[in-house]
């Protein structure tokens, strides 16, 4: 899959759009492994604003100087979130991901103090979780099959009595949609972008 230049918008839409339909974990892991060398170029083509939007939300919620916060970036991919965090003074960054190829890309950034391979849902996180958790998910149509689960998520986590739901922040213009079918009519999604929601616990 490696390529000299970033693909055209239609190529990237086809590649990333196809991945949205993969539900089986091993198949998804294979996709991420093959995609790792091209991931940054492809998400640039899709005008992926997710890392900046998520870090905006997190930075507003965290009190205290950024240098004192230890951040675990889970399913961190190539480390785009780490680049945003570092730009805002967050320097203690740990990361985990289930793909060795993504791990290698993130290692190349030199921004994480500790990186490890970890498949979420199958293995425990290698670092203890702190007091604030930030989760994001796309709210485009192809993701709406998970709508019920997403809407229930804040309540479910709160019921465990270990988590307090702090913020559900809708975020527009998350990234370009991979197809017209992904856009939600009558919303900001109509301009070709999809939106998302950022949860803080
Ligand atoms: C689209 S990338 C997102 C990266 C980053 N969070 C960002 O917004 O730039 C998704 C990443 O999640 C990782 N991932 C997906 N499912 C995972 C799982 N169950 N355990 C660990 N990593 C996972 C993939 O390997 C991939 O690197």
mmCIF file of N, CA, C and O in Angstrom, residues 47-124:
data_model
loop_
_atom_site.group_PDB
_atom_site.id
_atom_site.type_symbol
_atom_site.label_atom_id
_atom_site.label_comp_id
_atom_site.label_asym_id
_atom_site.label_seq_id
_atom_site.Cartn_x
_atom_site.Cartn_y
_atom_site.Cartn_z
ATOM 1 N N UNK A 47 -8.291 16.114 5.355
ATOM 2 C CA UNK A 47 -8.360 17.315 6.223
ATOM 3 C C UNK A 47 -8.774 16.922 7.648
ATOM 4 O O UNK A 47 -9.673 17.522 8.247
ATOM 5 N N UNK A 48 -8.087 15.907 8.153
ATOM 6 C CA UNK A 48 -8.397 15.321 9.466
ATOM 7 C C UNK A 48 -8.048 16.314 10.573
ATOM 8 O O UNK A 48 -6.874 16.606 10.805
ATOM 9 N N UNK A 49 -9.076 16.841 11.261
ATOM 10 C CA UNK A 49 -8.869 17.852 12.302
ATOM 11 C C UNK A 49 -9.057 17.269 13.700
ATOM 12 O O UNK A 49 -9.014 17.991 14.700
ATOM 13 N N UNK A 50 -9.283 15.954 13.748
ATOM 14 C CA UNK A 50 -9.630 15.305 15.015
ATOM 15 C C UNK A 50 -8.625 15.549 16.138
ATOM 16 O O UNK A 50 -9.015 15.904 17.256
ATOM 17 N N UNK A 51 -7.321 15.368 15.886
ATOM 18 C CA UNK A 51 -6.377 15.542 17.002
ATOM 19 C C UNK A 51 -6.449 16.943 17.606
ATOM 20 O O UNK A 51 -6.460 17.095 18.830
ATOM 21 N N UNK A 52 -6.550 17.972 16.736
ATOM 22 C CA UNK A 52 -6.591 19.334 17.278
ATOM 23 C C UNK A 52 -7.868 19.566 18.097
ATOM 24 O O UNK A 52 -7.843 20.154 19.176
ATOM 25 N N UNK A 53 -9.001 19.076 17.586
ATOM 26 C CA UNK A 53 -10.273 19.283 18.283
ATOM 27 C C UNK A 53 -10.292 18.549 19.631
ATOM 28 O O UNK A 53 -10.750 19.096 20.636
ATOM 29 N N UNK A 54 -9.775 17.331 19.637
ATOM 30 C CA UNK A 54 -9.776 16.564 20.891
ATOM 31 C C UNK A 54 -8.842 17.203 21.917
ATOM 32 O O UNK A 54 -9.170 17.307 23.104
ATOM 33 N N UNK A 55 -7.690 17.682 21.443
ATOM 34 C CA UNK A 55 -6.735 18.295 22.372
ATOM 35 C C UNK A 55 -7.272 19.651 22.861
ATOM 36 O O UNK A 55 -7.055 20.024 24.015
ATOM 37 N N UNK A 56 -8.014 20.376 22.016
ATOM 38 C CA UNK A 56 -8.679 21.616 22.464
ATOM 39 C C UNK A 56 -9.550 21.329 23.673
ATOM 40 O O UNK A 56 -9.513 22.034 24.687
ATOM 41 N N UNK A 57 -10.363 20.291 23.546
ATOM 42 C CA UNK A 57 -11.312 19.937 24.601
ATOM 43 C C UNK A 57 -10.566 19.517 25.873
ATOM 44 O O UNK A 57 -10.870 19.993 26.975
ATOM 45 N N UNK A 58 -9.568 18.672 25.687
ATOM 46 C CA UNK A 58 -8.808 18.163 26.835
ATOM 47 C C UNK A 58 -8.066 19.293 27.557
ATOM 48 O O UNK A 58 -8.077 19.386 28.790
ATOM 49 N N UNK A 59 -7.450 20.176 26.769
ATOM 50 C CA UNK A 59 -6.646 21.255 27.366
ATOM 51 C C UNK A 59 -7.527 22.193 28.194
ATOM 52 O O UNK A 59 -7.107 22.709 29.228
ATOM 53 N N UNK A 60 -8.771 22.390 27.735
ATOM 54 C CA UNK A 60 -9.683 23.261 28.490
ATOM 55 C C UNK A 60 -10.084 22.621 29.813
ATOM 56 O O UNK A 60 -10.336 23.295 30.796
ATOM 57 N N UNK A 61 -10.174 21.299 29.801
ATOM 58 C CA UNK A 61 -10.674 20.605 30.991
ATOM 59 C C UNK A 61 -9.589 20.354 32.036
ATOM 60 O O UNK A 61 -9.882 20.226 33.220
ATOM 61 N N UNK A 62 -8.344 20.266 31.580
ATOM 62 C CA UNK A 62 -7.270 19.953 32.531
ATOM 63 C C UNK A 62 -6.839 21.203 33.273
ATOM 64 O O UNK A 62 -6.505 22.215 32.652
ATOM 65 N N UNK A 63 -6.845 21.109 34.590
ATOM 66 C CA UNK A 63 -6.363 22.249 35.360
ATOM 67 C C UNK A 63 -4.872 22.011 35.650
ATOM 68 O O UNK A 63 -4.396 20.886 35.554
ATOM 69 N N UNK A 64 -4.165 23.045 35.974
ATOM 70 C CA UNK A 64 -2.746 22.886 36.310
ATOM 71 C C UNK A 64 -1.882 23.021 35.080
ATOM 72 O O UNK A 64 -2.363 22.947 33.946
ATOM 73 N N UNK A 65 -0.580 23.213 35.306
ATOM 74 C CA UNK A 65 0.328 23.397 34.184
ATOM 75 C C UNK A 65 0.449 22.131 33.345
ATOM 76 O O UNK A 65 0.471 21.020 33.901
ATOM 77 N N UNK A 66 0.494 22.260 32.020
ATOM 78 C CA UNK A 66 0.500 21.076 31.154
ATOM 79 C C UNK A 66 1.690 20.152 31.402
ATOM 80 O O UNK A 66 1.580 18.946 31.230
ATOM 81 N N UNK A 67 2.808 20.734 31.846
ATOM 82 C CA UNK A 67 4.005 19.892 32.046
ATOM 83 C C UNK A 67 3.797 18.854 33.140
ATOM 84 O O UNK A 67 4.512 17.845 33.189
ATOM 85 N N UNK A 68 2.844 19.096 34.039
ATOM 86 C CA UNK A 68 2.674 18.170 35.160
ATOM 87 C C UNK A 68 1.709 17.023 34.830
ATOM 88 O O UNK A 68 1.587 16.080 35.591
ATOM 89 N N UNK A 69 1.002 17.126 33.697
ATOM 90 C CA UNK A 69 0.007 16.101 33.361
ATOM 91 C C UNK A 69 0.675 14.940 32.636
ATOM 92 O O UNK A 69 1.437 15.143 31.693
ATOM 93 N N UNK A 70 0.374 13.716 33.081
ATOM 94 C CA UNK A 70 0.852 12.523 32.382
ATOM 95 C C UNK A 70 -0.299 12.022 31.518
ATOM 96 O O UNK A 70 -1.386 11.738 32.016
ATOM 97 N N UNK A 71 -0.066 11.937 30.220
ATOM 98 C CA UNK A 71 -1.149 11.591 29.287
ATOM 99 C C UNK A 71 -0.872 10.245 28.634
ATOM 100 O O UNK A 71 0.221 10.018 28.100
ATOM 101 N N UNK A 72 -1.868 9.351 28.710
ATOM 102 C CA UNK A 72 -1.770 8.063 28.014
ATOM 103 C C UNK A 72 -2.621 8.162 26.744
ATOM 104 O O UNK A 72 -3.840 8.330 26.806
ATOM 105 N N UNK A 73 -1.975 8.116 25.593
ATOM 106 C CA UNK A 73 -2.647 8.234 24.302
ATOM 107 C C UNK A 73 -2.922 6.814 23.796
ATOM 108 O O UNK A 73 -2.018 6.137 23.301
ATOM 109 N N UNK A 74 -4.173 6.357 23.983
ATOM 110 C CA UNK A 74 -4.514 4.965 23.650
ATOM 111 C C UNK A 74 -5.042 4.877 22.219
ATOM 112 O O UNK A 74 -5.810 5.730 21.803
ATOM 113 N N UNK A 75 -4.618 3.847 21.488
ATOM 114 C CA UNK A 75 -4.927 3.700 20.056
ATOM 115 C C UNK A 75 -4.431 4.945 19.318
ATOM 116 O O UNK A 75 -5.152 5.576 18.561
ATOM 117 N N UNK A 76 -3.171 5.260 19.575
ATOM 118 C CA UNK A 76 -2.626 6.568 19.163
ATOM 119 C C UNK A 76 -2.268 6.655 17.688
ATOM 120 O O UNK A 76 -1.912 7.720 17.211
ATOM 121 N N UNK A 77 -2.285 5.528 16.940
ATOM 122 C CA UNK A 77 -1.935 5.599 15.523
ATOM 123 C C UNK A 77 -0.514 6.101 15.346
ATOM 124 O O UNK A 77 0.404 5.684 16.058
ATOM 125 N N UNK A 78 -0.325 7.040 14.430
ATOM 126 C CA UNK A 78 1.025 7.535 14.145
ATOM 127 C C UNK A 78 1.477 8.621 15.115
ATOM 128 O O UNK A 78 2.583 9.140 14.976
ATOM 129 N N UNK A 79 0.606 9.019 16.026
ATOM 130 C CA UNK A 79 1.011 10.008 17.028
ATOM 131 C C UNK A 79 0.630 11.440 16.698
ATOM 132 O O UNK A 79 1.245 12.385 17.200
ATOM 133 N N UNK A 80 -0.413 11.627 15.897
ATOM 134 C CA UNK A 80 -0.846 12.997 15.560
ATOM 135 C C UNK A 80 -1.314 13.754 16.804
ATOM 136 O O UNK A 80 -1.105 14.962 16.922
ATOM 137 N N UNK A 81 -1.930 13.014 17.722
ATOM 138 C CA UNK A 81 -2.398 13.656 18.964
ATOM 139 C C UNK A 81 -1.198 14.135 19.788
ATOM 140 O O UNK A 81 -1.224 15.221 20.380
ATOM 141 N N UNK A 82 -0.126 13.336 19.786
ATOM 142 C CA UNK A 82 1.065 13.720 20.557
ATOM 143 C C UNK A 82 1.656 15.030 20.024
ATOM 144 O O UNK A 82 2.120 15.876 20.795
ATOM 145 N N UNK A 83 1.633 15.194 18.712
ATOM 146 C CA UNK A 83 2.175 16.427 18.132
ATOM 147 C C UNK A 83 1.371 17.637 18.600
ATOM 148 O O UNK A 83 1.929 18.681 18.950
ATOM 149 N N UNK A 84 0.036 17.488 18.659
ATOM 150 C CA UNK A 84 -0.824 18.591 19.149
ATOM 151 C C UNK A 84 -0.574 18.848 20.630
ATOM 152 O O UNK A 84 -0.513 19.994 21.074
ATOM 153 N N UNK A 85 -0.453 17.758 21.389
ATOM 154 C CA UNK A 85 -0.244 17.907 22.833
ATOM 155 C C UNK A 85 1.077 18.604 23.110
ATOM 156 O O UNK A 85 1.152 19.521 23.935
ATOM 157 N N UNK A 86 2.115 18.189 22.412
ATOM 158 C CA UNK A 86 3.425 18.773 22.677
ATOM 159 C C UNK A 86 3.447 20.267 22.341
ATOM 160 O O UNK A 86 4.036 21.068 23.055
ATOM 161 N N UNK A 87 2.739 20.620 21.264
ATOM 162 C CA UNK A 87 2.682 22.024 20.861
ATOM 163 C C UNK A 87 2.042 22.892 21.957
ATOM 164 O O UNK A 87 2.264 24.094 22.016
ATOM 165 N N UNK A 88 1.222 22.272 22.807
ATOM 166 C CA UNK A 88 0.569 23.033 23.889
ATOM 167 C C UNK A 88 1.230 22.815 25.235
ATOM 168 O O UNK A 88 0.657 23.101 26.279
ATOM 169 N N UNK A 89 2.406 22.235 25.215
ATOM 170 C CA UNK A 89 3.187 22.145 26.459
ATOM 171 C C UNK A 89 3.024 20.869 27.238
ATOM 172 O O UNK A 89 3.582 20.727 28.325
ATOM 173 N N UNK A 90 2.235 19.907 26.709
ATOM 174 C CA UNK A 90 2.106 18.614 27.390
ATOM 175 C C UNK A 90 3.302 17.763 26.968
ATOM 176 O O UNK A 90 3.443 17.425 25.798
ATOM 177 N N UNK A 91 4.151 17.446 27.908
ATOM 178 C CA UNK A 91 5.420 16.807 27.563
ATOM 179 C C UNK A 91 5.550 15.373 28.068
ATOM 180 O O UNK A 91 6.428 14.637 27.633
ATOM 181 N N UNK A 92 4.673 15.005 29.016
ATOM 182 C CA UNK A 92 4.748 13.626 29.539
ATOM 183 C C UNK A 92 3.737 12.770 28.803
ATOM 184 O O UNK A 92 2.569 12.697 29.181
ATOM 185 N N UNK A 93 4.183 12.122 27.732
ATOM 186 C CA UNK A 93 3.261 11.405 26.863
ATOM 187 C C UNK A 93 3.628 9.924 26.777
ATOM 188 O O UNK A 93 4.767 9.575 26.430
ATOM 189 N N UNK A 94 2.656 9.072 27.091
ATOM 190 C CA UNK A 94 2.809 7.637 26.892
ATOM 191 C C UNK A 94 1.789 7.217 25.834
ATOM 192 O O UNK A 94 0.734 7.830 25.720
ATOM 193 N N UNK A 95 2.117 6.170 25.079
ATOM 194 C CA UNK A 95 1.185 5.754 24.033
ATOM 195 C C UNK A 95 1.082 4.256 23.915
ATOM 196 O O UNK A 95 2.050 3.532 24.172
ATOM 197 N N UNK A 96 -0.116 3.777 23.528
ATOM 198 C CA UNK A 96 -0.285 2.356 23.217
ATOM 199 C C UNK A 96 -1.056 2.247 21.904
ATOM 200 O O UNK A 96 -1.840 3.126 21.549
ATOM 201 N N UNK A 97 -0.809 1.142 21.200
ATOM 202 C CA UNK A 97 -1.547 0.857 19.976
ATOM 203 C C UNK A 97 -1.444 -0.640 19.695
ATOM 204 O O UNK A 97 -0.500 -1.292 20.146
ATOM 205 N N UNK A 98 -2.404 -1.150 18.930
ATOM 206 C CA UNK A 98 -2.404 -2.576 18.628
ATOM 207 C C UNK A 98 -1.634 -2.933 17.371
ATOM 208 O O UNK A 98 -1.546 -4.107 17.024
ATOM 209 N N UNK A 99 -1.076 -1.935 16.687
ATOM 210 C CA UNK A 99 -0.389 -2.202 15.420
ATOM 211 C C UNK A 99 1.107 -1.889 15.521
ATOM 212 O O UNK A 99 1.485 -0.743 15.778
ATOM 213 N N UNK A 100 1.988 -2.915 15.305
ATOM 214 C CA UNK A 100 3.433 -2.640 15.347
ATOM 215 C C UNK A 100 3.856 -1.593 14.316
ATOM 216 O O UNK A 100 4.756 -0.798 14.558
ATOM 217 N N UNK A 101 3.190 -1.591 13.154
ATOM 218 C CA UNK A 101 3.530 -0.616 12.101
ATOM 219 C C UNK A 101 3.228 0.808 12.550
ATOM 220 O O UNK A 101 4.014 1.731 12.316
ATOM 221 N N UNK A 102 2.083 0.987 13.202
ATOM 222 C CA UNK A 102 1.724 2.312 13.723
ATOM 223 C C UNK A 102 2.709 2.712 14.832
ATOM 224 O O UNK A 102 3.122 3.872 14.939
ATOM 225 N N UNK A 103 3.077 1.712 15.635
ATOM 226 C CA UNK A 103 4.034 1.949 16.725
ATOM 227 C C UNK A 103 5.348 2.512 16.159
ATOM 228 O O UNK A 103 5.918 3.474 16.685
ATOM 229 N N UNK A 104 5.786 1.921 15.056
ATOM 230 C CA UNK A 104 7.036 2.358 14.433
ATOM 231 C C UNK A 104 6.922 3.811 13.944
ATOM 232 O O UNK A 104 7.839 4.620 14.117
ATOM 233 N N UNK A 105 5.771 4.147 13.346
ATOM 234 C CA UNK A 105 5.567 5.529 12.867
ATOM 235 C C UNK A 105 5.593 6.510 14.041
ATOM 236 O O UNK A 105 6.207 7.571 13.977
ATOM 237 N N UNK A 106 4.904 6.122 15.126
ATOM 238 C CA UNK A 106 4.842 7.005 16.298
ATOM 239 C C UNK A 106 6.220 7.151 16.936
ATOM 240 O O UNK A 106 6.608 8.247 17.375
ATOM 241 N N UNK A 107 6.981 6.047 16.961
ATOM 242 C CA UNK A 107 8.338 6.081 17.518
ATOM 243 C C UNK A 107 9.178 7.119 16.772
ATOM 244 O O UNK A 107 9.957 7.868 17.366
ATOM 245 N N UNK A 108 8.985 7.174 15.461
ATOM 246 C CA UNK A 108 9.755 8.092 14.618
ATOM 247 C C UNK A 108 9.533 9.555 14.975
ATOM 248 O O UNK A 108 10.366 10.405 14.666
ATOM 249 N N UNK A 109 8.409 9.883 15.599
ATOM 250 C CA UNK A 109 8.158 11.283 15.976
ATOM 251 C C UNK A 109 9.021 11.707 17.154
ATOM 252 O O UNK A 109 9.235 12.894 17.363
ATOM 253 N N UNK A 110 9.426 10.737 17.960
ATOM 254 C CA UNK A 110 10.266 11.047 19.114
ATOM 255 C C UNK A 110 9.559 11.876 20.175
ATOM 256 O O UNK A 110 10.207 12.618 20.917
ATOM 257 N N UNK A 111 8.239 11.766 20.257
ATOM 258 C CA UNK A 111 7.498 12.597 21.213
ATOM 259 C C UNK A 111 7.050 11.835 22.459
ATOM 260 O O UNK A 111 6.687 12.437 23.462
ATOM 261 N N UNK A 112 7.018 10.504 22.359
ATOM 262 C CA UNK A 112 6.523 9.718 23.491
ATOM 263 C C UNK A 112 7.689 9.256 24.360
ATOM 264 O O UNK A 112 8.710 8.808 23.856
ATOM 265 N N UNK A 113 7.482 9.300 25.660
ATOM 266 C CA UNK A 113 8.513 8.786 26.566
ATOM 267 C C UNK A 113 8.413 7.275 26.681
ATOM 268 O O UNK A 113 9.372 6.599 26.999
ATOM 269 N N UNK A 114 7.202 6.774 26.447
ATOM 270 C CA UNK A 114 7.010 5.330 26.556
ATOM 271 C C UNK A 114 5.937 4.902 25.561
ATOM 272 O O UNK A 114 4.866 5.499 25.505
ATOM 273 N N UNK A 115 6.281 3.862 24.774
ATOM 274 C CA UNK A 115 5.324 3.363 23.777
ATOM 275 C C UNK A 115 5.213 1.858 23.927
ATOM 276 O O UNK A 115 6.225 1.186 24.114
ATOM 277 N N UNK A 116 4.009 1.309 23.837
ATOM 278 C CA UNK A 116 3.922 -0.152 23.871
ATOM 279 C C UNK A 116 2.775 -0.670 23.034
ATOM 280 O O UNK A 116 1.808 0.047 22.746
ATOM 281 N N UNK A 117 2.944 -1.945 22.663
ATOM 282 C CA UNK A 117 1.954 -2.650 21.871
ATOM 283 C C UNK A 117 0.875 -3.163 22.822
ATOM 284 O O UNK A 117 1.186 -3.822 23.811
ATOM 285 N N UNK A 118 -0.371 -2.844 22.533
ATOM 286 C CA UNK A 118 -1.449 -3.289 23.426
ATOM 287 C C UNK A 118 -2.749 -3.291 22.633
ATOM 288 O O UNK A 118 -3.088 -2.285 22.001
ATOM 289 N N UNK A 119 -3.458 -4.406 22.650
ATOM 290 C CA UNK A 119 -4.767 -4.469 21.990
ATOM 291 C C UNK A 119 -5.844 -4.206 23.031
ATOM 292 O O UNK A 119 -6.066 -5.016 23.934
ATOM 293 N N UNK A 120 -6.481 -3.059 22.882
ATOM 294 C CA UNK A 120 -7.515 -2.665 23.836
ATOM 295 C C UNK A 120 -8.680 -3.646 23.748
ATOM 296 O O UNK A 120 -9.057 -4.080 22.668
ATOM 297 N N UNK A 121 -9.223 -3.975 24.889
ATOM 298 C CA UNK A 121 -10.324 -4.938 24.917
ATOM 299 C C UNK A 121 -9.826 -6.359 25.127
ATOM 300 O O UNK A 121 -10.606 -7.232 25.503
ATOM 301 N N UNK A 122 -8.531 -6.579 24.858
ATOM 302 C CA UNK A 122 -7.975 -7.930 25.051
ATOM 303 C C UNK A 122 -6.887 -7.942 26.109
ATOM 304 O O UNK A 122 -6.629 -8.955 26.733
ATOM 305 N N UNK A 123 -6.207 -6.801 26.248
ATOM 306 C CA UNK A 123 -5.086 -6.728 27.206
ATOM 307 C C UNK A 123 -5.290 -5.515 28.108
ATOM 308 O O UNK A 123 -5.863 -4.512 27.666
ATOM 309 N N UNK A 124 -4.779 -5.579 29.336
ATOM 310 C CA UNK A 124 -4.886 -4.398 30.205
ATOM 311 C C UNK A 124 -3.946 -3.299 29.726
ATOM 312 O O UNK A 124 -2.912 -3.586 29.103
#
